[in-house]
Amino acid sequence: MTANREGKSLTYAQSGVDIHAGDDMVGRIEHHVRRTYTPRVLGDFGSFAGCFRLDFNEKLFKRNYRDPVLVSSTDGVGSKVKIAAQLKIYDTVGQDCVAMNVNDLICQGAEPLFFLDYLAVHKLEPAVAEQLVKGVADGCVLAGCALLGGETAEMPDLYAPGDFDLAGFTVGVCELKRMITGARAEIGDVVIGIPSSGIHSNGYSLVRAIVKHAGLDLDKSYTELKSDVPLGRVLLEPTRIYAKQIVSVVRKYRVKKIVAGMAHITGSGLPGNLPRAFASDLNAKLNRKSWDVPPVFGFLQSHGNVSDAEMFDVFNMGIGFTLIVRPAFADSIVEHLRKQGEAARVIGKMVRGTGQVVLA
Amino acid sequence: MTANREGKSLTYAQSGVDIHAGDDMVGRIEHHVRRTYTPRVLGDFGSFAGCFRLDFNEKLFKRNYRDPVLVSSTDGVGSKVKIAAQLKIYDTVGQDCVAMNVNDLICQGAEPLFFLDYLAVHKLEPAVAEQLVKGVADGCVLAGCALLGGETAEMPDLYAPGDFDLAGFTVGVCELKRMITGARAEIGDVVIGIPSSGIHSNGYSLVRAIVKHAGLDLDKSYTELKSDVPLGRVLLEPTRIYAKQIVSVVRKYRVKKIVAGMAHITGSGLPGNLPRAFASDLNAKLNRKSWDVPPVFGFLQSHGNVSDAEMFDVFNMGIGFTLIVRPAFADSIVEHLRKQGEAARVIGKMVRGTGQVVLA
């Protein structure tokens, strides 16, 4: 907050809000936003609200919904933004922001249509904001959705210098009769896991507590991480976006409820998220040896002396997304995912139970 | 961030994130959220993403869209949240959050369908979060939209103790052929203004600079404000939600493009927002004497010694929403709005120009 130095009249600019920086930013981000546009985006960049045509009858892109259900999700990047701010690396957390939202939405069987971001900053630095929005646009391209709008709020009294927060919202659509609810999974169904890229965007308060506690250096590379990449970059690895791959699976295996349930593995890990995809009279019995836990988790666990159970309760431990599928189709779905570059694998099966994940 | 006091194992709770407070909060907000539900909301409270049925064929609520356009907007409450935090009044800014979004969306001719909120806090206090979400739910009821989802992020290192940020996101729908774009207004069209409830949710960095500069007391009532209400409460007056009234006008006067354009008057005031509703070869000529500027604006202007032009460039100055309509229907539309409790009035007309607002 700028004090009124002359004792004369106060202006909005003196109160810490720079309208010209806002105009500069809008000019910088427009081409990033337009990269995400499809013919379904209507109206002008900069109107009061973004407009998106649900049905679209062009030959190459026919979409007509009989009984469309809109599916919507909101989430933020969480305190991963603090590491980005500390390292001044601004072009990666935008992908996290998109991922956290679209990966939730696809769990219901929906395909993402569009995304909007909310960016809040101490002071609007157009070049920084451009990098942040570039990351969001990159994420939208990966997810196949349009960046339909966004808000940048400059709040010098709420955020400390250099700090920012980034959250987002997404909307997708699915046919009513193809909606995936939590009641389909059966005993004998198979759990398929898709690898995460690392920590993704949950548990960063604990990550940062461990970094501080153990005196770790974000600029240094550690042999335990089995790469030359500095720790900070490892921690900023963007969350994987599973949208196109999962939409492809859902479209290909859409009859007979072959895909019985899906879960995005976020805060509270496999034990907290996988049960959201099945009824409370089942358990998911997972074989811990069926996948490799990436080195970053062991590294954090040992430096923080964190218990095994706590690690699984907070982090994804290497599995970013899970599908519960009919056993006869499990191999075919794994193969379909592998053809799209996902190292998917069978990690467990559904048994009688009490709505829990059992790690064996 | 809690340090690891025992030098033993670190847990997520020690890092400052309280999962149990989150569960407590979810229990507290559920009945507020359910108040906003309609039969179009599908699925369970607490699933990965909110689901909303676009078409709905029940007798009492038939909605079938031929070529639906989804209209979406995101905005936050801005630094008005700092006043709420300071006064510990938490049940009003939720309405602001809904208003800032749905009032944008209706400008395109859309009707709001659903809303999602993003709440970020230093520390999750379930009773405080409940009040904030209650305000959001109240706003959704006023706007006629469902509170389909939300995210509460606890980030002790990003937000100072007691601080929070609140943003939101809304989706509405309109028929493609009824979409209102900025190209309809003509010379001779009439500008109708609908009163604001006060400052609404823009310009609070300047408001707070004036409060600080002039040493004003938020707990005190001032005679210049022409009411016994303390200044803090006047400044927290929630933003009016115009959704139901405007949707009613748009439905009633839907032929012949009688409603040529609409503008939600937010940051940058009438001069910055009204031109977004007409082409650049027109001006909106407004008669400043046609409406009363509420006392709070004069109060802030005199205590901050702010220029007239700056006041109009930052604040709504008493007009929260404007419609540009065909002259033959202006009286009828004013009457229709008045019947719904809006003190709408003609405040100007469209003339040849350069895309400006002229205040006469």
XYZ file of C-alpha atoms in Angstrom:
720
model
C 0.000 0.000 0.000
C 1.495 3.272 -1.121
C 0.961 6.123 1.338
C -0.326 9.391 0.014
C 3.070 11.101 -0.132
C 1.928 14.600 -1.122
C -1.043 14.735 1.240
C -3.048 15.508 -1.865
C -5.538 13.352 -3.740
C -5.400 9.563 -3.599
C -5.516 7.484 -6.759
C -6.087 3.807 -7.442
C -2.500 3.474 -8.670
C -1.210 4.842 -5.357
C -3.224 2.190 -3.543
C -1.036 -0.444 -5.186
C -3.077 -1.512 -8.214
C -1.526 -0.927 -11.608
C -4.152 -0.916 -14.375
C -1.510 -0.451 -17.095
C 0.318 -3.609 -16.001
C -3.021 -5.368 -16.416
C -3.340 -4.115 -19.993
C 0.262 -5.172 -20.700
C -0.455 -8.631 -19.342
C -3.611 -9.052 -21.422
C -1.568 -8.252 -24.530
C 1.084 -10.793 -23.566
C -1.236 -13.689 -22.788
C -3.613 -13.408 -25.736
C -1.565 -15.584 -28.123
C -1.130 -18.263 -25.448
C -4.870 -18.322 -24.850
C -5.671 -18.431 -28.575
C -3.472 -21.548 -28.955
C -6.112 -23.427 -26.969
C -9.100 -22.235 -29.006
C -11.206 -24.502 -31.180
C -14.132 -23.588 -33.463
C -16.395 -24.231 -30.477
C -15.091 -21.098 -28.714
C -17.363 -18.183 -29.609
C -17.091 -14.445 -29.202
C -14.163 -12.183 -28.574
C -11.187 -12.460 -26.266
C -11.983 -9.943 -23.528
C -15.767 -10.085 -23.376
C -17.611 -10.304 -20.048
C -17.714 -14.095 -20.098
C -16.321 -16.886 -22.230
C -18.706 -18.627 -24.629
C -18.407 -22.245 -25.734
C -20.692 -24.040 -28.157
C -21.687 -27.441 -26.794
C -22.854 -29.097 -30.025
C -20.803 -28.629 -33.103
C -21.887 -30.004 -36.437
C -18.851 -29.623 -38.643
C -17.889 -32.758 -40.524
C -14.561 -33.342 -38.820
C -15.780 -32.671 -35.346
C -19.307 -33.841 -34.874
C -20.507 -33.740 -31.322
C -24.149 -33.937 -30.517
C -25.239 -34.791 -27.028
C -28.609 -36.426 -26.468
C -28.811 -35.804 -22.742
C -25.667 -33.934 -21.822
C -24.391 -33.823 -18.254
C -21.991 -30.996 -17.462
C -19.221 -32.097 -15.132
C -17.228 -29.476 -13.268
C -14.342 -29.348 -10.878
C -12.232 -26.759 -9.089
C -8.815 -27.075 -7.508
C -5.649 -25.123 -6.934
C -1.960 -25.920 -7.197
C -1.574 -25.747 -3.424
C 1.699 -24.836 -1.778
C 3.695 -26.119 -4.753
C 3.352 -22.464 -5.834
C 5.697 -21.529 -2.968
C 8.501 -23.607 -4.516
C 7.839 -22.058 -7.933
C 7.942 -18.573 -6.394
C 11.120 -19.363 -4.470
C 12.919 -20.691 -7.578
C 11.310 -18.101 -9.872
C 10.271 -20.879 -12.255
C 6.867 -19.836 -13.490
C 6.055 -21.907 -16.583
C 5.307 -25.294 -14.968
C 2.641 -24.837 -12.268
C 0.051 -23.843 -14.883
C 0.106 -27.453 -16.086
C -0.377 -28.608 -12.484
C -3.386 -26.339 -12.196
C -5.028 -27.808 -15.307
C -4.073 -31.366 -14.339
C -5.562 -31.198 -10.845
C -8.895 -30.241 -12.364
C -9.195 -32.249 -15.579
C -7.895 -35.438 -13.937
C -10.803 -35.154 -11.466
C -13.361 -34.507 -14.153
C -12.444 -37.507 -16.328
C -13.134 -39.817 -13.342
C -16.863 -39.340 -14.002
C -16.494 -40.391 -17.638
C -16.523 -36.824 -18.950
C -14.323 -35.218 -21.558
C -12.928 -31.760 -20.743
C -14.347 -28.849 -22.727
C -12.848 -25.719 -21.231
C -10.840 -24.294 -18.365
C -10.606 -20.977 -16.528
C -7.780 -19.886 -14.263
C -7.669 -17.645 -11.197
C -4.290 -16.068 -10.552
C -3.736 -13.893 -7.489
C -0.485 -11.956 -7.059
C 1.186 -9.486 -4.735
C 2.123 -7.263 -7.641
C 1.295 -7.850 -11.268
C 4.528 -8.416 -13.171
C 3.348 -8.978 -16.753
C 6.329 -11.169 -17.732
C 5.773 -13.457 -14.721
C 2.022 -13.625 -15.271
C 2.658 -14.456 -18.928
C 4.780 -17.467 -17.945
C 2.128 -18.648 -15.500
C -0.644 -18.366 -18.094
C 1.618 -19.972 -20.724
C 1.821 -22.999 -18.412
C -1.957 -23.038 -18.060
C -2.330 -22.868 -21.858
C 0.210 -25.703 -22.272
C -1.863 -27.776 -19.863
C -5.058 -26.974 -21.735
C -3.474 -28.109 -25.035
C -2.396 -31.370 -23.355
C -5.902 -31.864 -21.969
C -7.632 -30.905 -25.205
C -9.659 -28.108 -23.661
C -9.983 -24.393 -24.381
C -8.693 -21.754 -21.975
C -11.992 -19.900 -22.011
C -11.265 -17.234 -19.431
C -9.326 -16.201 -16.414
C -8.901 -13.629 -13.714
C -5.743 -11.997 -12.448
C -6.122 -10.284 -9.093
C -3.469 -7.932 -7.741
C -3.708 -7.871 -3.948
C -0.586 -6.376 -2.408
C -1.921 -6.694 1.155
C -2.999 -10.329 0.916
C 0.064 -11.809 -0.790
C 3.676 -11.216 0.241
C 6.119 -9.812 -2.349
C 6.924 -12.502 -4.925
C 4.069 -14.752 -3.801
C 1.124 -15.846 -5.896
C -1.732 -18.330 -5.790
C -3.070 -20.231 -8.786
C -6.370 -22.105 -8.971
C -8.635 -23.187 -11.775
C -11.992 -24.505 -12.860
C -12.912 -26.897 -15.603
C -16.083 -28.023 -17.311
C -16.563 -31.206 -19.268
C -19.452 -33.125 -20.674
C -20.679 -36.692 -20.866
C -23.837 -38.433 -21.983
C -26.119 -39.085 -19.034
C -26.238 -42.815 -19.687
C -22.438 -43.024 -19.875
C -21.747 -41.230 -16.608
C -19.463 -43.247 -14.375
C -20.653 -43.405 -10.778
C -19.179 -45.218 -7.812
C -21.591 -48.169 -7.876
C -20.357 -50.227 -10.816
C -17.291 -52.064 -9.500
C -17.625 -55.766 -8.669
C -15.630 -58.454 -6.906
C -13.013 -59.748 -9.321
C -12.608 -56.448 -11.176
C -9.020 -55.466 -11.868
C -7.271 -52.271 -10.737
C -5.030 -50.670 -13.373
C -2.557 -48.019 -12.291
C -1.011 -45.298 -14.454
C 2.290 -43.830 -13.247
C 2.505 -40.324 -11.857
C 5.317 -37.988 -12.886
C 6.340 -37.527 -9.237
C 4.737 -35.673 -6.337
C 2.114 -34.036 -8.598
C 0.364 -31.223 -6.676
C -0.437 -32.600 -3.232
C 1.428 -32.860 0.024
C 3.701 -29.855 -0.594
C 3.297 -28.570 2.939
C 4.939 -31.814 4.076
C 7.481 -31.671 1.225
C 8.505 -28.194 2.268
C 8.608 -29.184 5.952
C 11.013 -31.999 5.067
C 13.176 -29.687 2.924
C 13.399 -27.251 5.816
C 13.843 -29.902 8.519
C 16.625 -31.721 6.664
C 18.279 -28.550 5.361
C 17.956 -29.712 1.749
C 19.163 -27.449 -1.064
C 16.674 -26.981 -3.903
C 19.483 -25.972 -6.282
C 21.504 -29.133 -5.641
C 21.141 -32.514 -7.321
C 21.211 -35.562 -5.025
C 22.475 -39.022 -5.986
C 19.491 -40.629 -4.187
C 17.250 -38.939 -6.771
C 19.101 -40.910 -9.471
C 19.313 -37.951 -11.843
C 21.335 -34.779 -12.393
C 18.245 -32.648 -12.078
C 18.358 -30.277 -9.083
C 15.925 -31.105 -6.262
C 13.843 -27.967 -6.906
C 13.219 -28.991 -10.514
C 12.326 -32.534 -9.421
C 9.784 -31.091 -6.984
C 8.366 -28.817 -9.701
C 7.878 -31.648 -12.226
C 4.359 -30.916 -13.546
C 1.428 -33.177 -12.728
C 0.647 -35.554 -15.573
C -2.544 -34.903 -17.493
C -4.412 -38.137 -18.267
C -7.355 -36.613 -20.099
C -6.849 -37.587 -23.746
C -5.748 -41.124 -22.851
C -8.652 -41.742 -20.469
C -11.218 -40.186 -22.800
C -9.900 -42.554 -25.469
C -10.314 -45.574 -23.159
C -13.817 -44.517 -22.113
C -14.851 -44.064 -25.763
C -13.362 -47.375 -26.894
C -14.722 -49.487 -24.002
C -18.021 -47.716 -23.558
C -20.415 -50.688 -23.590
C -21.161 -53.172 -20.796
C -19.665 -50.848 -18.184
C -16.214 -52.285 -18.854
C -14.670 -49.295 -17.083
C -16.345 -49.591 -13.690
C -14.697 -46.702 -11.902
C -11.736 -44.340 -11.978
C -9.843 -42.349 -9.383
C -7.395 -39.459 -9.601
C -4.831 -40.031 -6.851
C -4.428 -36.688 -5.070
C -4.178 -35.587 -1.422
C -4.717 -38.571 0.914
C -3.144 -40.879 -1.675
C -4.343 -44.272 -2.856
C -6.076 -45.124 0.479
C -8.071 -41.857 0.381
C -8.954 -41.640 -3.301
C -9.350 -45.105 -4.765
C -12.339 -45.939 -2.446
C -14.222 -42.992 -3.968
C -14.537 -45.183 -7.095
C -16.214 -48.238 -5.521
C -18.959 -49.162 -3.063
C -18.353 -49.698 0.665
C -18.776 -53.491 0.519
C -15.596 -53.885 -1.532
C -11.879 -53.512 -0.906
C -9.161 -52.769 -3.430
C -6.295 -55.154 -2.721
C -3.134 -53.662 -4.207
C 0.190 -55.392 -4.745
C 2.845 -52.880 -3.716
C 5.498 -54.758 -5.690
C 3.577 -54.357 -8.944
C 4.934 -50.856 -9.527
C 8.114 -48.933 -8.831
C 7.931 -46.059 -6.392
C 9.898 -43.146 -7.968
C 13.106 -42.170 -6.122
C 11.746 -38.788 -4.976
C 9.383 -40.498 -2.524
C 12.114 -42.604 -0.871
C 14.325 -39.519 -0.775
C 11.688 -37.459 1.054
C 10.740 -40.348 3.317
C 14.289 -40.916 4.520
C 15.153 -37.220 4.950
C 11.896 -36.603 6.847
C 11.908 -39.967 8.611
C 8.275 -40.311 7.548
C 6.442 -43.571 8.228
C 5.373 -45.831 5.374
C 1.704 -45.385 6.229
C 2.014 -41.587 6.307
C 3.769 -41.604 2.918
C 0.876 -43.567 1.356
C -1.696 -41.368 3.123
C -0.215 -38.134 1.762
C 1.451 -38.916 -1.575
C 0.498 -40.805 -4.741
C 3.652 -42.985 -4.344
C 4.044 -43.336 -8.100
C 0.450 -44.033 -9.174
C -1.312 -40.925 -10.487
C -4.505 -42.439 -11.810
C -6.371 -45.733 -11.428
C -9.043 -47.552 -13.385
C -11.221 -50.383 -12.097
C -12.117 -52.573 -15.080
C -13.741 -55.896 -15.917
C -11.096 -58.654 -15.721
C -11.670 -59.907 -19.275
C -10.702 -56.493 -20.667
C -7.827 -55.592 -18.340
C -5.019 -56.668 -20.673
C -6.625 -54.976 -23.644
C -7.026 -51.698 -21.745
C -3.442 -51.839 -20.449
C -2.315 -52.380 -24.046
C -4.475 -49.489 -25.299
C -2.976 -47.187 -22.667
C 0.566 -48.348 -23.446
C 0.054 -47.541 -27.119
C -0.659 -43.994 -25.984
C 2.613 -43.866 -24.072
C 1.284 -44.676 -20.605
C 3.208 -47.319 -18.640
C -0.089 -48.651 -17.310
C -0.093 -51.960 -15.403
C -2.342 -54.142 -13.296
C -1.737 -53.229 -9.652
C -4.520 -55.055 -7.840
C -8.023 -56.427 -7.770
C -11.381 -55.884 -6.105
C -12.344 -58.184 -3.241
C -15.111 -58.280 -0.632
C -14.434 -55.651 2.009
C -15.360 -52.440 3.810
C -14.518 -49.681 1.358
C -10.772 -49.752 2.011
C -7.507 -50.013 0.148
C -5.382 -52.937 1.349
C -1.683 -52.652 0.501
C -0.088 -56.092 0.378
C 4.912 -24.570 9.482
C 5.391 -26.653 12.590
C 8.970 -27.679 13.202
C 9.707 -31.300 13.954
C 9.991 -30.873 17.712
C 11.026 -34.400 18.659
C 13.559 -34.811 15.846
C 11.557 -37.912 15.001
C 9.250 -38.590 12.095
C 7.458 -35.782 10.261
C 3.741 -35.968 9.576
C 1.412 -33.995 7.317
C -0.365 -32.598 10.376
C 2.940 -31.236 11.699
C 3.493 -29.465 8.395
C 0.433 -27.330 9.165
C -2.349 -29.118 7.314
C -5.200 -30.482 9.405
C -7.134 -33.192 7.561
C -9.635 -33.576 10.420
C -10.560 -29.886 10.236
C -11.278 -30.536 6.566
C -13.655 -33.378 7.420
C -15.333 -31.210 10.053
C -15.796 -28.440 7.504
C -17.288 -30.767 4.903
C -19.853 -31.880 7.486
C -20.708 -28.270 8.318
C -21.154 -27.003 4.769
C -23.155 -29.887 3.318
C -26.591 -28.531 4.291
C -25.711 -25.088 2.935
C -24.661 -26.623 -0.358
C -27.759 -28.826 -0.566
C -29.975 -25.726 -0.210
C -28.827 -24.731 -3.695
C -29.499 -28.096 -5.343
C -32.160 -28.647 -7.976
C -33.191 -31.902 -9.675
C -30.617 -31.068 -12.350
C -27.748 -31.742 -9.918
C -26.689 -35.376 -10.258
C -24.507 -37.653 -8.189
C -23.304 -37.443 -4.647
C -21.951 -34.597 -2.584
C -18.226 -35.377 -2.384
C -17.590 -37.100 -5.701
C -14.573 -36.202 -7.834
C -16.495 -33.596 -9.830
C -19.923 -32.025 -9.759
C -22.463 -33.217 -12.320
C -25.263 -31.094 -13.747
C -27.868 -32.188 -16.239
C -28.243 -29.616 -19.014
C -31.637 -30.676 -20.399
C -34.346 -31.525 -17.975
C -37.703 -32.782 -19.114
C -39.860 -32.663 -16.019
C -43.158 -30.933 -16.552
C -42.544 -28.027 -14.204
C -39.067 -27.322 -15.398
C -38.707 -28.015 -19.046
C -35.448 -26.851 -20.531
C -34.298 -28.151 -23.843
C -31.604 -26.323 -25.694
C -31.410 -26.578 -29.466
C -27.901 -25.251 -29.869
C -26.652 -24.529 -26.379
C -23.758 -22.162 -25.739
C -22.055 -22.551 -22.384
C -21.066 -19.209 -20.922
C -18.471 -19.093 -18.181
C -16.809 -16.537 -15.979
C -14.326 -16.434 -13.107
C -13.645 -13.688 -10.598
C -12.677 -13.183 -6.996
C -13.871 -10.909 -4.222
C -10.626 -8.917 -4.319
C -9.283 -7.107 -1.307
C -12.767 -6.697 0.162
C -11.801 -9.985 1.869
C -9.258 -8.027 3.934
C -12.050 -5.939 5.483
C -14.085 -9.088 6.191
C -11.052 -10.710 7.809
C -10.295 -7.592 9.853
C -13.886 -7.325 11.155
C -14.295 -11.109 11.411
C -17.555 -10.878 9.456
C -17.552 -13.936 7.254
C -21.102 -14.452 5.958
C -21.303 -11.624 3.398
C -18.357 -11.925 0.961
C -19.688 -15.233 -0.372
C -22.529 -13.291 -1.975
C -19.963 -10.894 -3.460
C -18.139 -13.848 -4.938
C -21.254 -15.209 -6.637
C -22.350 -11.739 -7.756
C -19.053 -10.851 -9.423
C -19.363 -13.945 -11.567
C -23.062 -14.308 -12.390
C -23.462 -10.582 -13.121
C -20.764 -10.999 -15.795
C -22.326 -14.097 -17.266
C -25.809 -12.616 -17.699
C -24.337 -9.832 -19.865
C -24.075 -12.359 -22.709
C -27.756 -13.278 -22.421
C -27.084 -16.463 -20.458
C -28.840 -17.815 -17.396
C -26.642 -19.137 -14.578
C -26.653 -22.906 -14.054
C -24.054 -23.581 -11.405
C -21.207 -22.130 -9.368
C -18.007 -23.428 -7.763
C -15.965 -21.612 -5.135
C -12.253 -21.601 -4.350
C -11.437 -20.685 -0.756
C -7.824 -20.409 0.383
C -6.996 -19.920 4.061
C -4.040 -19.647 6.414
C -5.540 -22.210 8.743
C -8.798 -24.037 8.255
C -11.214 -22.987 10.984
C -14.356 -24.982 10.213
C -16.746 -22.441 11.779
C -15.238 -19.603 9.717
C -15.214 -21.634 6.521
C -18.840 -22.576 7.153
C -19.828 -18.900 7.318
C -17.936 -18.163 4.108
C -19.579 -21.058 2.253
C -22.973 -20.123 3.733
C -22.545 -16.724 2.057
C -21.690 -18.411 -1.216
C -24.778 -20.638 -0.919
C -26.945 -17.584 -0.129
C -25.608 -15.954 -3.284
C -26.330 -19.060 -5.327
C -29.932 -19.125 -4.084
C -30.312 -15.449 -5.043
C -28.835 -16.154 -8.477
C -30.839 -19.336 -9.003
C -27.798 -21.530 -9.546
C -26.511 -24.672 -7.843
C -23.341 -24.667 -5.748
C -21.926 -27.641 -7.621
C -18.504 -27.848 -6.031
C -15.717 -26.080 -4.270
C -12.196 -26.309 -3.003
C -10.797 -25.231 0.344
C -7.023 -24.939 0.400
C -5.108 -24.576 3.660
C -1.802 -22.830 2.969
C -0.230 -21.547 6.156
C 2.853 -20.200 4.346
C 0.997 -18.304 1.629
C -1.663 -16.595 3.729
C -1.049 -14.663 6.963
C -2.934 -15.748 10.103
C -6.600 -14.751 9.790
C -6.323 -14.033 6.069
C -8.192 -15.789 3.310
C -8.903 -15.427 -0.391
C -12.203 -16.259 -2.059
C -12.777 -16.696 -5.794
C -15.375 -18.457 -7.864
C -16.469 -19.645 -11.200
C -19.849 -19.904 -12.841
C -21.339 -21.605 -15.879
C -24.533 -20.600 -17.619
C -26.236 -21.406 -20.858
C -27.986 -19.598 -23.660
C -29.325 -20.531 -27.068
C -26.786 -19.721 -29.763
C -29.197 -17.493 -31.650
C -30.056 -15.539 -28.490
C -26.465 -14.803 -27.473
C -25.934 -11.114 -26.861
C -22.776 -9.784 -28.451
C -21.383 -6.280 -28.520
C -22.531 -5.442 -32.060
C -26.265 -4.853 -31.631
C -26.525 -1.365 -30.116
C -27.610 1.488 -32.406
C -27.768 5.275 -32.301
C -30.872 6.268 -30.373
C -30.859 3.220 -28.111
C -31.524 3.986 -24.473
C -29.234 3.180 -21.530
C -31.036 1.851 -18.443
C -29.171 1.761 -15.142
C -29.900 -0.460 -12.146
C -28.652 0.767 -8.759
C -25.744 -0.882 -7.007
C -25.885 -1.643 -3.288
C -22.716 0.377 -2.694
C -19.061 -0.255 -3.541
C -19.752 -3.858 -4.632
C -16.437 -5.747 -4.972
C -14.089 -3.438 -6.827
C -11.731 -0.673 -5.825
C -11.099 -1.953 -2.301
C -7.387 -1.287 -2.491
C -8.301 2.378 -2.891
C -11.051 2.130 -0.239
C -8.573 0.720 2.244
C -5.944 3.309 1.307
C -8.478 6.050 2.056
C -9.483 4.432 5.370
C -5.833 4.292 6.390
C -4.920 7.735 5.038
C -7.841 9.483 6.745
C -7.626 7.405 9.931
C -11.232 6.262 9.598
C -12.687 3.848 12.157
C -14.488 0.837 10.675
C -16.456 0.335 13.894
C -17.801 3.889 13.924
C -20.868 5.242 12.144
C -20.448 8.578 10.364
C -23.165 11.149 9.821
C -22.001 11.689 6.225
C -23.009 8.087 5.532
C -26.589 9.028 6.469
C -27.167 5.870 8.495
C -26.362 4.380 11.891
C -24.540 1.467 10.284
C -20.818 1.380 11.152
C -18.450 2.161 8.271
C -17.115 -1.415 8.181
C -20.602 -2.829 7.644
C -21.300 -0.233 4.931
C -18.099 -1.280 3.172
C -19.054 -4.975 3.476
C -22.542 -4.495 1.981
C -22.763 -7.433 -0.464
C -22.750 -6.905 -4.207
C -26.250 -7.065 -5.675
C -27.042 -10.081 -7.787
C -29.027 -9.144 -10.895
C -29.369 -12.605 -12.370
C -33.041 -13.509 -11.924
C -34.216 -10.035 -12.890
C -32.054 -9.833 -16.013
C -32.853 -13.397 -17.092
C -36.525 -12.416 -16.786
C -36.007 -9.329 -18.992
C -34.044 -11.303 -21.579
C -36.751 -13.972 -21.742
C -39.600 -11.476 -21.973
C -37.981 -9.221 -24.592
C -36.217 -11.877 -26.599
C -37.356 -10.989 -30.112
C -36.098 -8.208 -32.392
C -32.950 -7.791 -30.325
C -34.768 -5.402 -28.007
C -31.996 -5.814 -25.435
C -29.006 -4.717 -27.487
C -26.285 -5.047 -24.877
C -25.637 -5.255 -21.160
C -22.725 -4.391 -18.892
C -21.864 -5.314 -15.324
C -20.186 -2.239 -13.831
C -17.066 -3.486 -12.047
C -13.453 -2.287 -11.779
C -12.856 0.736 -14.087
C -16.463 1.796 -13.536
C -18.986 2.998 -16.113
C -16.297 4.420 -18.479
C -14.462 1.078 -18.523
C -17.334 -1.375 -18.641
C -20.249 0.121 -20.525
C -18.227 0.393 -23.808
C -17.750 -3.405 -23.713
C -21.465 -3.600 -24.643
C -21.390 -1.496 -27.833
C -19.334 -0.976 -30.976
C -16.526 1.580 -31.264
C -18.484 3.960 -33.527
C -20.921 4.810 -30.732
C -20.762 6.711 -27.461
C -22.961 6.259 -24.410
C -24.019 9.724 -23.275
C -25.026 9.531 -19.623
C -26.857 12.141 -17.582
C -25.135 12.215 -14.197
C -28.176 13.855 -12.624
C -30.438 10.972 -13.593
C -29.415 8.893 -10.595
C -28.343 9.498 -6.992
C -24.808 8.620 -6.043
C -24.984 6.770 -2.682
C -23.428 8.611 0.288
C -20.534 6.136 0.672
C -18.954 7.389 -2.548
C -19.016 11.067 -1.530
C -17.729 10.058 1.912
C -14.734 8.214 0.449
C -14.108 10.912 -2.151
C -13.929 13.696 0.428
C -11.839 11.742 2.963
C -9.423 10.624 0.229
C -9.597 13.900 -1.698
C -10.092 11.792 -4.811
C -10.860 13.512 -8.109
C -14.266 13.144 -9.767
C -12.742 11.410 -12.781
C -10.828 8.933 -10.615
C -13.997 8.105 -8.661
C -15.854 7.254 -11.884
C -12.847 5.317 -13.227
C -12.626 3.082 -10.142
C -16.126 2.780 -8.645
C -19.616 2.030 -9.957
C -20.861 5.327 -8.436
C -24.282 3.866 -7.745
C -24.998 2.040 -11.019
C -24.267 -1.685 -10.775
C -25.672 -2.903 -14.066
C -26.693 -1.314 -17.357
C -28.847 -2.361 -20.282
C -28.833 -0.815 -23.750
C -32.324 -1.237 -25.181
C -34.442 -0.134 -28.130
C -36.085 3.229 -27.305
C -39.648 2.012 -27.931
C -39.269 -0.590 -25.177
C -37.285 1.403 -22.613
C -40.259 2.389 -20.438
C -41.686 -1.105 -20.525
C -38.365 -2.657 -19.481
C -37.889 -0.120 -16.687
C -41.388 -0.982 -15.497
C -40.688 -4.732 -15.701
C -37.527 -4.288 -13.621
C -39.324 -2.080 -11.080
C -41.965 -4.755 -10.603
C -39.112 -7.040 -9.565
C -37.936 -4.527 -6.993
C -35.180 -2.873 -9.018
C -35.130 0.941 -8.989
C -34.153 0.913 -12.648
C -34.152 4.178 -14.597
C -33.120 5.657 -17.918
C -29.651 7.155 -17.454
C -28.585 7.974 -21.002
C -28.673 7.209 -24.698
C -26.458 5.986 -27.505
C -25.023 8.600 -29.901
C -22.423 8.588 -32.677
C -18.967 8.397 -31.134
C -15.691 6.596 -30.571
C -16.507 3.831 -28.096
C -16.584 6.095 -25.047
C -18.803 6.969 -22.133
C -19.563 10.698 -21.958
C -20.734 11.916 -18.553
C -22.816 15.055 -18.907
